[in-house]
Short mmCIF file of N, CA and C in Angstrom, two decimals:
data_model
loop_
_atom_site.label_atom_id
_atom_site.label_comp_id
_atom_site.label_asym_id
_atom_site.label_seq_id
_atom_site.Cartn_x
_atom_site.Cartn_y
_atom_site.Cartn_z
N MET L 17 29.89 23.80 -17.68
CA MET L 17 31.13 22.83 -18.01
C MET L 17 30.09 22.14 -19.59
N ASN L 18 30.73 22.55 -20.19
CA ASN L 18 30.12 23.16 -21.49
C ASN L 18 29.18 23.31 -21.84
N ARG L 19 28.39 23.57 -21.08
CA ARG L 19 26.98 23.59 -21.27
C ARG L 19 26.99 25.60 -21.94
N ARG L 20 24.98 25.48 -22.11
CA ARG L 20 25.50 26.49 -23.62
C ARG L 20 24.15 27.54 -22.91
N ILE L 21 24.89 28.12 -22.33
CA ILE L 21 23.72 29.44 -21.27
C ILE L 21 23.56 30.59 -22.39
N LEU L 22 21.87 30.86 -22.05
CA LEU L 22 21.57 31.58 -23.53
C LEU L 22 21.40 32.78 -22.65
N ILE L 23 22.95 34.46 -22.80
CA ILE L 23 22.20 35.16 -22.09
C ILE L 23 21.24 36.54 -23.07
N VAL L 24 20.77 37.16 -22.49
CA VAL L 24 19.57 38.42 -22.82
C VAL L 24 19.82 40.02 -22.20
N THR L 25 20.13 40.32 -23.35
CA THR L 25 20.21 41.90 -23.24
C THR L 25 20.04 42.85 -24.58
N GLY L 26 21.04 43.80 -24.65
CA GLY L 26 20.75 45.51 -25.60
C GLY L 26 20.98 46.30 -25.94
N ASP L 27 20.70 46.82 -26.30
CA ASP L 27 20.87 48.27 -25.80
C ASP L 27 21.05 48.60 -25.05
N GLY L 28 21.98 49.42 -23.48
CA GLY L 28 21.04 50.58 -22.98
C GLY L 28 21.15 48.82 -21.67
N GLY L 29 22.00 47.32 -22.31
CA GLY L 29 22.16 46.54 -21.27
C GLY L 29 23.42 47.35 -20.36
N GLU L 30 22.99 46.70 -19.05
CA GLU L 30 24.00 47.15 -17.74
C GLU L 30 25.65 46.25 -18.39
N SER L 31 27.18 46.71 -18.88
CA SER L 31 27.91 46.37 -18.74
C SER L 31 28.74 45.68 -18.33
N TYR L 32 29.00 45.48 -17.18
CA TYR L 32 28.78 45.21 -16.20
C TYR L 32 28.36 43.64 -15.98
N GLU L 33 27.30 44.41 -15.41
CA GLU L 33 26.83 42.45 -15.32
C GLU L 33 26.71 42.07 -16.71
N THR L 34 27.38 42.01 -17.63
CA THR L 34 27.12 41.20 -19.08
C THR L 34 28.83 40.50 -18.97
N LEU L 35 29.60 41.65 -19.47
CA LEU L 35 30.52 41.11 -19.30
C LEU L 35 31.03 40.01 -17.73
N TYR L 36 30.94 41.05 -17.06
CA TYR L 36 30.70 39.54 -15.69
C TYR L 36 30.46 38.67 -16.45
N ALA L 37 28.78 38.61 -16.32
CA ALA L 37 28.11 37.05 -17.02
C ALA L 37 29.07 36.02 -18.17
N VAL L 38 29.44 36.77 -19.64
CA VAL L 38 30.08 36.09 -19.72
C VAL L 38 31.35 35.20 -19.99
N HIS L 39 32.38 36.83 -18.82
CA HIS L 39 33.27 35.63 -18.50
C HIS L 39 33.26 34.95 -17.49
N ARG L 40 32.46 34.91 -16.54
CA ARG L 40 32.21 33.84 -15.23
C ARG L 40 31.61 32.89 -15.81
N PHE L 41 31.60 32.05 -16.95
CA PHE L 41 30.98 31.02 -17.84
C PHE L 41 32.34 30.74 -18.65
N GLN L 42 32.35 31.49 -19.38
CA GLN L 42 33.39 31.06 -19.44
C GLN L 42 34.81 30.85 -18.84
N GLU L 43 34.66 30.91 -17.80
CA GLU L 43 35.44 30.22 -16.64
C GLU L 43 35.05 28.98 -16.34
N GLU L 44 34.16 29.01 -16.46
CA GLU L 44 33.31 27.61 -16.16
C GLU L 44 33.27 26.31 -17.06
N GLY L 45 34.19 26.59 -17.93
CA GLY L 45 34.33 25.75 -19.51
C GLY L 45 32.31 25.42 -20.20
N ASP L 46 32.37 26.93 -19.66
CA ASP L 46 30.43 26.57 -20.54
C ASP L 46 30.67 28.04 -21.93
N THR L 47 29.90 28.08 -22.60
CA THR L 47 29.41 27.91 -23.33
C THR L 47 28.28 29.58 -24.09
N ALA L 48 28.88 30.90 -23.33
CA ALA L 48 27.24 32.02 -22.89
C ALA L 48 27.55 32.41 -24.42
N VAL L 49 25.54 32.34 -24.84
CA VAL L 49 25.86 32.85 -26.50
C VAL L 49 25.16 34.51 -26.35
N ILE L 50 24.84 35.43 -26.20
CA ILE L 50 24.30 36.94 -26.26
C ILE L 50 23.61 37.13 -27.84
N ALA L 51 21.99 36.84 -27.10
CA ALA L 51 21.29 37.26 -27.68
C ALA L 51 20.21 38.85 -27.59
N ALA L 52 20.29 39.77 -29.26
CA ALA L 52 19.40 40.48 -28.66
C ALA L 52 18.72 40.90 -30.23
N PRO L 53 17.76 42.12 -29.71
CA PRO L 53 16.38 42.34 -31.08
C PRO L 53 18.15 42.29 -32.38
N SER L 54 18.25 42.49 -31.93
CA SER L 54 19.82 42.83 -33.45
C SER L 54 20.89 41.76 -33.09
N LYS L 55 21.80 41.41 -34.19
CA LYS L 55 22.63 40.89 -34.18
C LYS L 55 23.77 41.71 -34.56
N ARG L 56 24.84 42.17 -34.19
CA ARG L 56 25.58 43.60 -34.17
C ARG L 56 26.21 44.07 -32.76
N ARG L 57 26.92 45.17 -32.69
CA ARG L 57 27.78 45.99 -31.64
C ARG L 57 27.33 46.51 -30.86
N LEU L 58 26.62 45.64 -28.75
CA LEU L 58 25.80 46.61 -28.46
C LEU L 58 25.93 47.66 -28.13
N ASN L 59 25.79 48.70 -27.69
CA ASN L 59 25.80 49.52 -26.58
C ASN L 59 25.21 49.35 -25.22
N LEU L 60 26.58 48.99 -24.59
CA LEU L 60 26.35 49.39 -23.11
C LEU L 60 26.64 50.37 -22.39
N VAL L 61 25.36 50.12 -21.51
CA VAL L 61 25.56 51.37 -20.16
C VAL L 61 26.22 50.06 -19.21
N MET L 62 25.95 52.17 -18.07
CA MET L 62 27.51 52.28 -16.84
C MET L 62 26.38 52.60 -15.91
N HIS L 63 25.66 51.77 -14.72
CA HIS L 63 24.61 52.54 -13.60
C HIS L 63 25.62 52.37 -12.72
N ASP L 64 25.88 53.63 -11.97
CA ASP L 64 26.41 53.86 -10.03
C ASP L 64 25.95 55.10 -10.08
N PHE L 65 26.11 55.35 -8.78
CA PHE L 65 25.41 56.28 -7.40
C PHE L 65 26.29 58.01 -7.30
N GLU L 66 25.73 58.73 -7.62
CA GLU L 66 26.52 59.54 -6.75
C GLU L 66 25.98 60.39 -5.85
N PRO L 67 26.78 61.41 -5.40
CA PRO L 67 26.38 62.33 -4.05
C PRO L 67 25.02 63.24 -5.33
N GLY L 68 24.73 62.97 -3.69
CA GLY L 68 23.53 64.18 -4.08
C GLY L 68 22.17 63.73 -5.12
N TRP L 69 22.25 62.90 -5.66
CA TRP L 69 21.70 61.57 -6.72
C TRP L 69 20.32 60.83 -5.93
N ASP L 70 18.89 61.63 -6.14
CA ASP L 70 18.17 60.34 -6.05
C ASP L 70 18.17 59.20 -6.31
N THR L 71 18.90 58.84 -7.81
CA THR L 71 18.70 57.96 -8.15
C THR L 71 20.26 57.22 -8.64
N TYR L 72 20.02 56.91 -9.57
CA TYR L 72 22.04 56.20 -10.41
C TYR L 72 21.72 56.36 -11.87
N VAL L 73 22.96 57.19 -11.81
CA VAL L 73 23.01 58.20 -13.60
C VAL L 73 23.52 57.38 -13.73
N GLU L 74 23.97 57.44 -15.16
CA GLU L 74 24.02 56.40 -16.73
C GLU L 74 24.85 56.49 -17.69
N ARG L 75 26.35 56.31 -17.43
CA ARG L 75 26.61 55.97 -18.81
C ARG L 75 27.54 54.67 -19.19
N PRO L 76 28.09 55.83 -20.11
CA PRO L 76 28.15 54.62 -22.06
C PRO L 76 28.84 53.46 -21.25
N GLY L 77 28.95 52.83 -21.32
CA GLY L 77 29.98 51.30 -21.49
C GLY L 77 30.26 50.75 -22.15
N TYR L 78 31.09 49.70 -22.27
CA TYR L 78 31.66 48.87 -23.31
C TYR L 78 30.69 48.63 -24.29
N CYS L 79 31.04 47.70 -24.96
CA CYS L 79 30.37 47.78 -26.32
C CYS L 79 30.16 45.48 -26.40
N LEU L 80 29.75 44.89 -26.66
CA LEU L 80 30.12 44.21 -27.27
C LEU L 80 28.85 43.36 -28.55
N ALA L 81 29.29 42.42 -29.25
CA ALA L 81 28.56 42.54 -30.19
C ALA L 81 27.00 41.10 -30.01
N SER L 82 26.38 40.89 -30.48
CA SER L 82 25.46 39.93 -30.41
C SER L 82 25.67 38.59 -30.97
N ASP L 83 25.53 37.40 -30.92
CA ASP L 83 25.75 36.03 -31.83
C ASP L 83 24.36 35.98 -32.77
N LEU L 84 23.47 36.31 -31.81
CA LEU L 84 21.87 36.32 -32.76
C LEU L 84 21.04 37.42 -32.33
N THR L 85 19.64 37.12 -33.55
CA THR L 85 19.22 37.55 -32.75
C THR L 85 18.06 36.98 -31.09
N ILE L 86 16.75 37.82 -30.71
CA ILE L 86 16.17 36.84 -30.01
C ILE L 86 14.60 36.00 -31.27
N GLU L 87 14.80 35.98 -32.33
CA GLU L 87 13.93 35.95 -32.56
C GLU L 87 15.16 34.38 -33.63
N ASP L 88 15.81 34.27 -33.21
CA ASP L 88 16.87 33.00 -33.82
C ASP L 88 16.79 31.91 -32.39
N ILE L 89 16.31 32.49 -31.43
CA ILE L 89 16.77 31.36 -30.67
C ILE L 89 15.88 29.74 -30.83
N ILE L 90 16.57 29.68 -30.35
CA ILE L 90 16.04 27.39 -29.80
C ILE L 90 15.90 27.25 -28.43
N VAL L 91 15.09 27.36 -27.75
CA VAL L 91 15.45 27.13 -26.05
C VAL L 91 17.17 26.07 -26.05
N ASP L 92 15.80 24.57 -27.31
CA ASP L 92 15.86 23.12 -27.01
C ASP L 92 18.07 23.26 -26.96
N ASP L 93 17.64 24.62 -27.28
CA ASP L 93 19.83 24.80 -27.79
C ASP L 93 20.33 24.92 -25.76
N TYR L 94 19.83 25.02 -25.57
CA TYR L 94 20.59 26.32 -24.09
C TYR L 94 19.93 25.22 -22.30
N ASP L 95 20.62 25.47 -22.14
CA ASP L 95 20.96 25.54 -20.38
C ASP L 95 20.75 25.80 -19.40
N ALA L 96 20.18 27.48 -20.12
CA ALA L 96 20.17 28.09 -18.59
C ALA L 96 19.21 29.53 -19.82
N ILE L 97 18.53 30.20 -19.39
CA ILE L 97 18.20 31.34 -19.69
C ILE L 97 18.95 33.10 -18.34
N LEU L 98 20.06 33.97 -18.58
CA LEU L 98 20.36 34.63 -17.54
C LEU L 98 20.01 36.14 -18.67
N LEU L 99 18.90 37.00 -18.38
CA LEU L 99 17.76 38.02 -18.56
C LEU L 99 18.56 39.23 -17.32
N LEU L 100 19.94 40.33 -18.03
CA LEU L 100 20.32 40.74 -17.35
C LEU L 100 20.05 42.29 -17.10
N GLY L 101 19.85 42.52 -16.70
CA GLY L 101 19.82 44.57 -16.03
C GLY L 101 20.19 45.77 -17.14
N GLY L 102 20.05 46.24 -16.66
CA GLY L 102 20.72 48.03 -17.05
C GLY L 102 18.71 48.42 -17.33
N ARG L 103 19.03 49.47 -18.44
CA ARG L 103 17.98 49.68 -19.22
C ARG L 103 16.93 49.14 -20.17
N ALA L 104 18.00 48.03 -21.23
CA ALA L 104 17.83 47.77 -21.66
C ALA L 104 16.24 46.12 -21.44
N PRO L 105 15.83 46.32 -20.54
CA PRO L 105 14.69 45.08 -19.57
C PRO L 105 13.43 46.40 -19.70
N GLU L 106 14.10 47.21 -19.81
CA GLU L 106 12.76 48.37 -20.03
C GLU L 106 12.27 47.91 -21.48
N TYR L 107 12.86 48.22 -22.54
CA TYR L 107 11.39 47.62 -24.16
C TYR L 107 11.84 46.22 -24.89
N LEU L 108 13.28 45.69 -23.59
CA LEU L 108 13.29 44.27 -23.75
C LEU L 108 11.55 43.18 -23.26
N ARG L 109 11.24 43.95 -22.41
CA ARG L 109 9.33 42.99 -22.11
C ARG L 109 8.36 42.83 -22.40
N ASN L 110 8.93 44.32 -23.47
CA ASN L 110 7.84 44.31 -25.27
C ASN L 110 7.66 43.49 -25.91
N HIS L 111 9.44 42.60 -25.80
CA HIS L 111 9.29 42.02 -26.59
C HIS L 111 8.57 40.28 -26.99
N ALA L 112 7.96 39.96 -28.15
CA ALA L 112 7.16 38.88 -27.35
C ALA L 112 7.89 37.71 -28.58
N VAL L 113 8.17 37.60 -28.82
CA VAL L 113 9.35 36.64 -28.65
C VAL L 113 9.38 36.27 -27.60
N LEU L 114 10.82 36.98 -26.89
CA LEU L 114 11.21 37.25 -26.12
C LEU L 114 10.33 36.73 -24.54
N LEU L 115 8.89 37.15 -24.35
CA LEU L 115 8.55 36.36 -23.25
C LEU L 115 8.44 35.12 -23.86
N GLU L 116 7.80 35.33 -25.37
CA GLU L 116 7.56 33.53 -25.15
C GLU L 116 8.62 32.62 -24.65
N VAL L 117 9.59 32.60 -25.71
CA VAL L 117 10.47 32.57 -25.38
C VAL L 117 10.93 31.57 -24.34
N VAL L 118 11.52 33.03 -22.78
CA VAL L 118 11.27 32.71 -21.31
C VAL L 118 10.10 31.82 -20.74
N ARG L 119 8.88 32.20 -21.00
CA ARG L 119 8.14 30.72 -20.63
C ARG L 119 9.21 30.26 -20.68
N GLU L 120 9.03 28.77 -21.91
CA GLU L 120 8.97 27.65 -22.99
C GLU L 120 10.40 27.42 -21.15
N PHE L 121 11.43 28.19 -21.69
CA PHE L 121 12.20 28.12 -20.41
C PHE L 121 12.30 27.17 -18.67
N ASP L 122 10.43 28.44 -19.62
CA ASP L 122 10.33 27.74 -17.35
C ASP L 122 8.68 26.75 -17.56
N ARG L 123 8.78 26.74 -18.13
CA ARG L 123 8.04 25.55 -19.02
C ARG L 123 8.79 24.04 -18.59
N GLN L 124 9.73 24.45 -20.09
CA GLN L 124 10.31 22.61 -19.87
C GLN L 124 11.12 22.90 -18.32
N GLY L 125 11.83 23.54 -17.13
CA GLY L 125 11.86 23.67 -15.89
C GLY L 125 13.48 23.96 -16.15
N LYS L 126 13.74 24.43 -16.98
CA LYS L 126 15.38 24.97 -17.17
C LYS L 126 15.31 26.65 -16.29
N TRP L 127 16.82 26.44 -15.99
CA TRP L 127 17.49 27.52 -15.09
C TRP L 127 17.19 28.19 -15.79
N VAL L 128 15.51 29.24 -15.07
CA VAL L 128 15.89 30.95 -15.55
C VAL L 128 16.34 32.11 -14.54
N PHE L 129 17.49 32.27 -14.40
CA PHE L 129 17.71 33.22 -14.50
C PHE L 129 17.84 34.96 -14.54
N ALA L 130 18.02 35.85 -13.92
CA ALA L 130 17.80 36.93 -13.98
C ALA L 130 18.42 38.34 -12.73
N ILE L 131 19.10 38.94 -13.04
CA ILE L 131 19.26 40.03 -12.32
C ILE L 131 18.56 41.27 -11.88
N CYS L 132 19.31 42.23 -11.57
CA CYS L 132 18.41 43.90 -11.51
C CYS L 132 16.64 44.24 -12.15
N HIS L 133 17.63 44.77 -12.66
CA HIS L 133 16.40 45.42 -13.75
C HIS L 133 15.87 43.58 -15.08
N GLY L 134 16.72 42.89 -15.22
CA GLY L 134 16.44 41.86 -15.58
C GLY L 134 14.83 40.89 -15.65
N ILE L 135 14.67 40.99 -14.35
CA ILE L 135 13.57 40.69 -13.90
C ILE L 135 12.12 41.08 -13.88
N GLN L 136 12.10 42.21 -14.49
CA GLN L 136 11.05 43.11 -14.96
C GLN L 136 10.13 42.13 -16.01
N ILE L 137 11.41 41.54 -17.18
CA ILE L 137 11.28 40.52 -18.41
C ILE L 137 10.25 39.29 -17.63
N LEU L 138 11.04 39.11 -16.37
CA LEU L 138 9.67 37.72 -15.99
C LEU L 138 8.27 38.15 -15.48
N VAL L 139 8.37 39.48 -14.89
CA VAL L 139 7.13 40.17 -14.68
C VAL L 139 6.19 39.81 -15.48
N THR L 140 7.04 40.25 -17.12
CA THR L 140 6.04 40.50 -17.54
C THR L 140 5.86 39.58 -18.49
N ALA L 141 6.32 38.54 -18.30
CA ALA L 141 6.32 37.77 -19.08
C ALA L 141 5.32 35.91 -17.94
N GLY L 142 4.73 36.24 -17.28
CA GLY L 142 3.56 36.10 -16.24
C GLY L 142 4.57 35.34 -15.96
N LEU L 143 5.98 35.34 -15.18
CA LEU L 143 6.51 34.54 -14.20
C LEU L 143 6.97 34.31 -12.87
N ALA L 144 6.72 35.75 -12.19
CA ALA L 144 6.61 36.54 -10.79
C ALA L 144 5.30 35.72 -9.94
N ASN L 145 4.30 35.39 -10.45
CA ASN L 145 3.33 35.08 -9.86
C ASN L 145 3.63 34.47 -8.32
N ASN L 146 3.27 34.02 -7.77
CA ASN L 146 3.85 33.32 -5.89
C ASN L 146 4.89 32.75 -5.78
N ARG L 147 6.08 33.85 -6.69
CA ARG L 147 7.55 33.33 -6.04
C ARG L 147 8.20 34.26 -5.63
N ASN L 148 9.02 33.52 -5.20
CA ASN L 148 9.83 35.14 -4.50
C ASN L 148 10.65 34.51 -5.33
N LEU L 149 11.03 36.30 -5.27
CA LEU L 149 11.91 36.96 -6.71
C LEU L 149 12.98 38.60 -5.44
N THR L 150 13.60 38.53 -5.96
CA THR L 150 14.37 39.59 -6.08
C THR L 150 15.19 40.88 -6.73
N ALA L 151 15.36 41.63 -6.42
CA ALA L 151 15.96 42.56 -7.91
C ALA L 151 16.43 44.48 -7.32
N TYR L 152 16.81 44.85 -8.55
CA TYR L 152 16.46 46.46 -7.77
C TYR L 152 15.76 46.60 -7.01
N GLU L 153 16.39 47.77 -5.70
CA GLU L 153 14.38 48.05 -5.57
C GLU L 153 13.29 48.81 -5.93
N HIS L 154 13.21 49.09 -6.89
CA HIS L 154 12.66 50.38 -7.79
C HIS L 154 11.65 49.08 -7.93
N VAL L 155 12.08 47.87 -8.44
CA VAL L 155 11.33 46.74 -9.05
C VAL L 155 10.55 45.75 -8.44
N ARG L 156 10.90 46.53 -6.82
CA ARG L 156 9.92 45.63 -6.28
C ARG L 156 8.60 45.54 -6.07
N THR L 157 7.85 47.06 -6.41
CA THR L 157 6.64 47.39 -6.45
C THR L 157 6.14 46.53 -8.18
N GLU L 158 6.99 46.17 -8.70
CA GLU L 158 6.23 45.39 -10.24
C GLU L 158 6.38 44.11 -10.03
N ILE L 159 6.98 43.13 -9.30
CA ILE L 159 7.09 41.73 -8.63
C ILE L 159 6.32 42.29 -7.60
N GLU L 160 5.55 42.94 -7.06
CA GLU L 160 4.22 43.09 -5.91
C GLU L 160 3.77 42.84 -7.26
N MET L 161 3.14 43.35 -8.26
CA MET L 161 1.53 43.63 -8.66
C MET L 161 1.55 42.52 -9.71
N GLY L 162 2.82 42.02 -10.14
CA GLY L 162 2.29 40.58 -10.91
C GLY L 162 2.37 39.15 -10.59
N GLY L 163 1.99 39.89 -8.54
CA GLY L 163 2.10 38.29 -8.31
C GLY L 163 3.29 37.80 -6.38
N GLY L 164 4.59 38.00 -7.09
CA GLY L 164 5.38 37.91 -6.47
C GLY L 164 5.57 37.80 -5.03
N ARG L 165 6.84 38.28 -3.85
CA ARG L 165 7.31 37.52 -3.29
C ARG L 165 8.22 38.90 -3.18
N TYR L 166 8.84 40.16 -3.05
CA TYR L 166 9.95 40.39 -3.34
C TYR L 166 10.63 40.49 -1.90
N SER L 167 12.17 39.92 -2.43
CA SER L 167 13.05 39.47 -0.80
C SER L 167 13.66 40.70 -0.87
N THR L 168 14.33 40.56 0.24
CA THR L 168 16.00 41.65 -0.07
C THR L 168 17.49 41.30 0.29
N GLN L 169 17.12 40.63 0.22
CA GLN L 169 18.48 39.42 0.51
C GLN L 169 18.28 39.73 -0.85
N GLU L 170 20.07 39.46 -1.41
CA GLU L 170 21.15 39.32 -2.41
C GLU L 170 20.80 38.63 -3.86
N ALA L 171 20.67 37.26 -2.77
CA ALA L 171 20.52 36.76 -4.19
C ALA L 171 19.08 35.52 -4.11
N VAL L 172 18.26 34.82 -4.88
CA VAL L 172 17.01 33.87 -3.85
C VAL L 172 17.11 33.53 -5.87
N ARG L 173 16.65 32.15 -4.88
CA ARG L 173 15.97 30.82 -5.86
C ARG L 173 15.41 30.88 -5.23
N ASP L 174 13.92 30.09 -5.97
CA ASP L 174 12.79 30.19 -6.18
C ASP L 174 12.54 28.71 -7.30
N LYS L 175 12.24 27.58 -6.55
CA LYS L 175 12.53 26.40 -8.25
C LYS L 175 13.52 26.15 -8.94
N ASN L 176 12.87 26.53 -10.66
CA ASN L 176 13.92 26.66 -11.45
C ASN L 176 15.22 28.32 -12.00
N MET L 177 14.27 29.24 -10.71
CA MET L 177 14.41 30.39 -10.50
C MET L 177 15.81 31.03 -9.89
N VAL L 178 16.43 31.96 -10.62
CA VAL L 178 17.50 32.00 -10.42
C VAL L 178 17.35 34.22 -10.19
N THR L 179 17.07 34.89 -9.06
CA THR L 179 16.68 36.49 -8.85
C THR L 179 18.06 37.41 -8.87
N GLY L 180 18.39 38.06 -8.72
CA GLY L 180 19.55 39.09 -8.44
C GLY L 180 19.23 40.43 -7.75
N GLN L 181 20.15 40.95 -6.99
CA GLN L 181 18.98 42.14 -6.77
C GLN L 181 20.04 43.79 -8.38
N THR L 182 21.46 43.85 -7.85
CA THR L 182 22.24 44.30 -8.59
C THR L 182 24.04 43.60 -9.32
N TRP L 183 24.65 44.57 -9.33
CA TRP L 183 25.80 43.55 -10.03
C TRP L 183 26.35 43.93 -8.68
N GLN L 184 26.49 45.16 -7.72
CA GLN L 184 27.08 44.09 -6.47
C GLN L 184 26.26 43.25 -5.86
N SER L 185 25.54 42.50 -5.82
CA SER L 185 25.35 41.10 -5.52
C SER L 185 26.39 39.59 -6.54
N HIS L 186 26.43 40.35 -7.22
CA HIS L 186 27.65 39.50 -8.20
C HIS L 186 27.85 38.25 -6.91
N PRO L 187 28.69 38.01 -6.26
CA PRO L 187 28.95 36.71 -4.97
C PRO L 187 27.63 36.09 -5.23
N ASP L 188 26.76 36.45 -3.68
CA ASP L 188 26.51 36.06 -3.50
C ASP L 188 25.32 34.74 -5.33
N PHE L 189 24.72 35.87 -6.25
CA PHE L 189 23.94 35.44 -7.16
C PHE L 189 25.21 34.48 -8.51
N TYR L 190 25.95 34.48 -8.42
CA TYR L 190 26.32 33.94 -9.32
C TYR L 190 26.95 32.66 -8.23
N ARG L 191 26.90 32.75 -6.79
CA ARG L 191 27.39 30.93 -6.00
C ARG L 191 26.07 30.37 -6.28
N GLU L 192 25.00 31.10 -6.45
CA GLU L 192 23.45 30.17 -6.31
C GLU L 192 23.30 29.70 -7.72
N VAL L 193 23.78 30.69 -8.82
CA VAL L 193 23.74 30.35 -10.18
C VAL L 193 23.75 28.92 -11.10
N PHE L 194 26.24 29.03 -9.62
CA PHE L 194 26.50 27.88 -10.52
C PHE L 194 26.49 26.49 -9.34
N ALA L 195 25.15 26.69 -8.20
CA ALA L 195 25.10 25.65 -6.87
C ALA L 195 24.04 25.24 -8.40
N CYS L 196 23.05 25.46 -9.18
CA CYS L 196 21.99 24.94 -9.65
C CYS L 196 22.75 24.42 -10.66
N LEU L 197 23.37 24.84 -11.41
CA LEU L 197 23.70 23.99 -13.04
C LEU L 197 24.16 23.10 -12.43
N LYS L 198 25.36 22.85 -11.27
CA LYS L 198 26.30 21.76 -10.67
C LYS L 198 25.21 20.34 -10.28
N GLU L 199 24.28 21.16 -10.09
CA GLU L 199 22.83 20.60 -9.04
C GLU L 199 22.78 19.55 -9.90
N ALA L 200 21.66 20.18 -12.05
CA ALA L 200 21.68 19.59 -12.28
C ALA L 200 22.39 18.56 -13.35
N GLU L 201 23.70 18.59 -13.62
CA GLU L 201 24.92 17.73 -13.22
C GLU L 201 25.30 16.86 -12.77
N LEU L 202 24.51 16.67 -11.82
CA LEU L 202 24.74 15.24 -10.76
C LEU L 202 23.11 14.95 -11.20
N VAL L 203 22.13 14.80 -11.33
CA VAL L 203 21.03 14.63 -12.17
C VAL L 203 21.70 13.99 -13.27
N ASP L 204 21.40 14.71 -13.58
CA ASP L 204 21.93 14.00 -14.97
C ASP L 204 22.97 12.69 -15.72
N LYS L 205 23.26 12.34 -14.76
CA LYS L 205 24.97 11.77 -13.96
C LYS L 205 23.67 10.10 -13.87
#
């Protein structure tokens, strides 16, 4: 309620994860702010599974404008950060400014949320070590190579971090996300 949540994605970000997050936070009375490498209309995608394919397929999804660039992020302005999945994390994990932003959220003990391939950013930022995390099953090796422990649960909380497997995990993931945010509100009172 009146919290400011930073949502990070970019071109190739998972459309459903992005729109669901924005709408879900708005339903709670929070302000959802989209950050991306550039401030413009983003080309989001839909990932789904098709019979006969060994992996998911990608199709164009909805578009959504970003509110600010990653370089413009001021960590103190936000209560939490959410790193979304899709293909965007594949290149966002190489964005030095974003990696430092994510580390600063963690250093300040603020909430760090990630779902699906968004966990790749956490791993590259060095935040997987000694953490219990979940993600899309094919990110498991990266979590383990980053020193984390992979969980098969739909959503996992480890201290100030909540991770989720895929958009199919939204009910469990957001139940945990909002429990954490409400817990922080009680502490602040």
